[in-house]
Amino acid sequence: MLHLEHSIDINAPAGRVWAIFTDTAAYPEWNPFMTKLDGELTLGSRLAVTIVPPGGKPNSFRPTVTAVEPGRRLAWLGRLPIPGLVDGAHSFELEPLTPETTRFTQSERFTGLLVPLLGGMLRPAEAGFAAMNSALAARAESGPA
């Protein structure tokens, strides 16, 4: 198993952060890591996601949404065509710290037979989490509340 995680405290209310995070059509305008996210953010739906890890090449995949708690949490499961080789359980969590401050945490837990062999190839995603989280904070903290 491999667990990657990055958190950032954002000077904006959770509702604003959630609204920006779930406006996936705008990702190309601000998101340096997750450059595409198409599909309904509803339980059981399949998404089309493209990520670009810092210094890496674009990677597209089709995860299934496993949890949606509006204003609080979104999670999905991505896997290779054969389950159990490499499965990635990705989670985005918003925690209101004050009425005007939100902690945003992005994490992924990789499991499967190939994870020990591919761990080095998966680790750059953590820098991508940090880049996305910082860009989300910048967008949420600018402009009208």
mmCIF file of C-alpha atoms in Angstrom:
data_model
loop_
_atom_site.group_PDB
_atom_site.id
_atom_site.type_symbol
_atom_site.label_atom_id
_atom_site.label_comp_id
_atom_site.label_asym_id
_atom_site.label_seq_id
_atom_site.Cartn_x
_atom_site.Cartn_y
_atom_site.Cartn_z
ATOM 1 C CA MET A 1 0.000 0.000 0.000
ATOM 2 C CA LEU A 2 1.076 3.590 -0.672
ATOM 3 C CA HIS A 3 -0.644 6.612 0.861
ATOM 4 C CA LEU A 4 -0.165 10.153 -0.505
ATOM 5 C CA GLU A 5 -1.697 13.238 1.092
ATOM 6 C CA HIS A 6 -1.529 17.029 1.010
ATOM 7 C CA SER A 7 -3.532 19.549 3.048
ATOM 8 C CA ILE A 8 -3.807 23.316 2.815
ATOM 9 C CA ASP A 9 -5.633 25.883 4.934
ATOM 10 C CA ILE A 10 -7.616 28.258 2.722
ATOM 11 C CA ASN A 11 -8.806 31.704 3.826
ATOM 12 C CA ALA A 12 -12.285 31.235 2.400
ATOM 13 C CA PRO A 13 -15.546 29.660 3.612
ATOM 14 C CA ALA A 14 -16.072 25.968 2.861
ATOM 15 C CA GLY A 15 -19.033 26.782 0.597
ATOM 16 C CA ARG A 16 -16.845 28.939 -1.648
ATOM 17 C CA VAL A 17 -14.081 26.326 -1.768
ATOM 18 C CA TRP A 18 -16.612 23.592 -2.608
ATOM 19 C CA ALA A 19 -18.196 25.701 -5.351
ATOM 20 C CA ILE A 20 -14.830 26.302 -7.026
ATOM 21 C CA PHE A 21 -13.701 22.697 -6.558
ATOM 22 C CA THR A 22 -16.884 21.262 -8.076
ATOM 23 C CA ASP A 23 -16.933 23.684 -11.038
ATOM 24 C CA THR A 24 -14.937 21.159 -13.032
ATOM 25 C CA ALA A 25 -15.572 22.909 -16.365
ATOM 26 C CA ALA A 26 -13.299 25.714 -15.109
ATOM 27 C CA TYR A 27 -10.367 23.404 -14.251
ATOM 28 C CA PRO A 28 -8.403 24.315 -17.401
ATOM 29 C CA GLU A 29 -8.408 27.964 -16.203
ATOM 30 C CA TRP A 30 -6.682 27.329 -12.888
ATOM 31 C CA ASN A 31 -5.864 23.690 -12.126
ATOM 32 C CA PRO A 32 -2.263 22.743 -13.036
ATOM 33 C CA PHE A 33 -2.609 19.097 -11.945
ATOM 34 C CA MET A 34 -6.112 17.928 -12.810
ATOM 35 C CA THR A 35 -6.574 19.557 -16.179
ATOM 36 C CA LYS A 36 -9.810 17.733 -17.051
ATOM 37 C CA LEU A 37 -12.641 16.274 -15.002
ATOM 38 C CA ASP A 38 -15.774 15.422 -16.964
ATOM 39 C CA GLY A 39 -18.835 13.649 -15.609
ATOM 40 C CA GLU A 40 -21.474 13.960 -12.933
ATOM 41 C CA LEU A 41 -20.233 14.230 -9.351
ATOM 42 C CA THR A 42 -22.838 11.736 -8.155
ATOM 43 C CA LEU A 43 -22.480 8.410 -6.384
ATOM 44 C CA GLY A 44 -21.694 5.591 -8.810
ATOM 45 C CA SER A 45 -20.989 7.789 -11.838
ATOM 46 C CA ARG A 46 -17.923 7.308 -14.035
ATOM 47 C CA LEU A 47 -15.682 10.291 -14.593
ATOM 48 C CA ALA A 48 -13.135 11.119 -17.277
ATOM 49 C CA VAL A 49 -10.079 12.591 -15.552
ATOM 50 C CA THR A 50 -6.750 13.797 -16.910
ATOM 51 C CA ILE A 51 -3.890 14.603 -14.557
ATOM 52 C CA VAL A 52 -0.498 16.092 -15.347
ATOM 53 C CA PRO A 53 2.000 15.414 -12.527
ATOM 54 C CA PRO A 54 4.709 18.094 -12.273
ATOM 55 C CA GLY A 55 7.404 17.192 -14.793
ATOM 56 C CA GLY A 56 5.297 14.270 -16.047
ATOM 57 C CA LYS A 57 3.127 13.380 -18.963
ATOM 58 C CA PRO A 58 -0.683 13.605 -19.026
ATOM 59 C CA ASN A 59 -2.451 10.518 -17.748
ATOM 60 C CA SER A 60 -6.156 9.869 -18.335
ATOM 61 C CA PHE A 61 -8.348 7.435 -16.429
ATOM 62 C CA ARG A 62 -12.014 6.723 -15.666
ATOM 63 C CA PRO A 63 -12.687 6.404 -11.935
ATOM 64 C CA THR A 64 -16.039 5.672 -10.292
ATOM 65 C CA VAL A 65 -17.416 8.090 -7.683
ATOM 66 C CA THR A 66 -17.643 6.301 -4.322
ATOM 67 C CA ALA A 67 -18.712 9.139 -1.993
ATOM 68 C CA VAL A 68 -20.316 12.563 -2.288
ATOM 69 C CA GLU A 69 -21.041 14.713 0.743
ATOM 70 C CA PRO A 70 -21.791 18.189 -0.642
ATOM 71 C CA GLY A 71 -19.596 20.825 0.948
ATOM 72 C CA ARG A 72 -17.533 18.171 2.754
ATOM 73 C CA ARG A 73 -16.182 15.265 0.680
ATOM 74 C CA LEU A 74 -15.793 13.697 -2.741
ATOM 75 C CA ALA A 75 -14.130 10.336 -3.330
ATOM 76 C CA TRP A 76 -13.553 7.989 -6.239
ATOM 77 C CA LEU A 77 -11.903 4.677 -7.064
ATOM 78 C CA GLY A 78 -9.677 4.316 -10.083
ATOM 79 C CA ARG A 79 -8.227 1.016 -11.171
ATOM 80 C CA LEU A 80 -6.494 -0.738 -14.001
ATOM 81 C CA PRO A 81 -8.714 -2.921 -16.210
ATOM 82 C CA ILE A 82 -7.869 -5.886 -13.961
ATOM 83 C CA PRO A 83 -8.946 -5.095 -10.365
ATOM 84 C CA GLY A 84 -6.308 -5.691 -7.723
ATOM 85 C CA LEU A 85 -3.250 -4.768 -9.802
ATOM 86 C CA VAL A 86 -3.280 -1.053 -8.918
ATOM 87 C CA ASP A 87 -6.344 0.500 -7.326
ATOM 88 C CA GLY A 88 -6.357 4.149 -6.301
ATOM 89 C CA ALA A 89 -8.891 5.406 -3.748
ATOM 90 C CA HIS A 90 -8.794 9.211 -4.099
ATOM 91 C CA SER A 91 -10.429 11.579 -1.629
ATOM 92 C CA PHE A 92 -10.994 15.329 -1.378
ATOM 93 C CA GLU A 93 -12.108 16.579 2.044
ATOM 94 C CA LEU A 94 -13.137 20.023 3.241
ATOM 95 C CA GLU A 95 -13.011 20.816 6.937
ATOM 96 C CA PRO A 96 -14.351 24.191 8.100
ATOM 97 C CA LEU A 97 -11.857 25.511 10.659
ATOM 98 C CA THR A 98 -13.745 28.779 11.209
ATOM 99 C CA PRO A 99 -16.642 30.332 9.289
ATOM 100 C CA GLU A 100 -14.026 31.938 6.986
ATOM 101 C CA THR A 101 -11.278 29.280 6.879
ATOM 102 C CA THR A 102 -11.280 25.793 5.352
ATOM 103 C CA ARG A 103 -8.764 22.948 5.414
ATOM 104 C CA PHE A 104 -8.718 21.169 2.032
ATOM 105 C CA THR A 105 -7.115 17.713 2.007
ATOM 106 C CA GLN A 106 -6.447 15.644 -1.068
ATOM 107 C CA SER A 107 -5.276 12.067 -0.580
ATOM 108 C CA GLU A 108 -4.928 8.793 -2.404
ATOM 109 C CA ARG A 109 -4.421 5.274 -1.117
ATOM 110 C CA PHE A 110 -2.923 2.932 -3.696
ATOM 111 C CA THR A 111 -3.329 -0.809 -3.173
ATOM 112 C CA GLY A 112 -2.690 -3.834 -5.351
ATOM 113 C CA LEU A 113 -0.077 -6.294 -6.513
ATOM 114 C CA LEU A 114 1.892 -3.821 -8.636
ATOM 115 C CA VAL A 115 2.072 -0.960 -6.104
ATOM 116 C CA PRO A 116 5.471 -2.063 -4.683
ATOM 117 C CA LEU A 117 6.899 -2.024 -8.209
ATOM 118 C CA LEU A 118 5.235 1.221 -9.330
ATOM 119 C CA GLY A 119 5.489 3.244 -6.114
ATOM 120 C CA GLY A 120 8.228 5.467 -7.538
ATOM 121 C CA MET A 121 6.054 6.265 -10.543
ATOM 122 C CA LEU A 122 3.054 7.082 -8.325
ATOM 123 C CA ARG A 123 4.822 9.392 -5.849
ATOM 124 C CA PRO A 124 5.008 12.466 -8.159
ATOM 125 C CA ALA A 125 1.231 12.713 -7.809
ATOM 126 C CA GLU A 126 1.785 14.118 -4.310
ATOM 127 C CA ALA A 127 3.516 17.186 -5.794
ATOM 128 C CA GLY A 128 0.514 17.456 -8.120
ATOM 129 C CA PHE A 129 -1.814 17.450 -5.109
ATOM 130 C CA ALA A 130 0.210 20.335 -3.614
ATOM 131 C CA ALA A 131 0.098 22.305 -6.884
ATOM 132 C CA MET A 132 -3.657 21.819 -7.255
ATOM 133 C CA ASN A 133 -4.366 22.629 -3.607
ATOM 134 C CA SER A 134 -2.297 25.834 -3.814
ATOM 135 C CA ALA A 135 -4.065 26.894 -7.017
ATOM 136 C CA LEU A 136 -7.457 26.184 -5.430
ATOM 137 C CA ALA A 137 -6.485 28.312 -2.423
ATOM 138 C CA ALA A 138 -5.350 31.173 -4.658
ATOM 139 C CA ARG A 139 -8.607 31.084 -6.613
ATOM 140 C CA ALA A 140 -10.792 30.863 -3.479
ATOM 141 C CA GLU A 141 -8.922 33.647 -1.709
ATOM 142 C CA SER A 142 -9.151 36.082 -4.639
ATOM 143 C CA GLY A 143 -12.223 37.933 -5.772
ATOM 144 C CA PRO A 144 -15.513 38.453 -3.974
ATOM 145 C CA ALA A 145 -16.494 36.024 -1.218
#
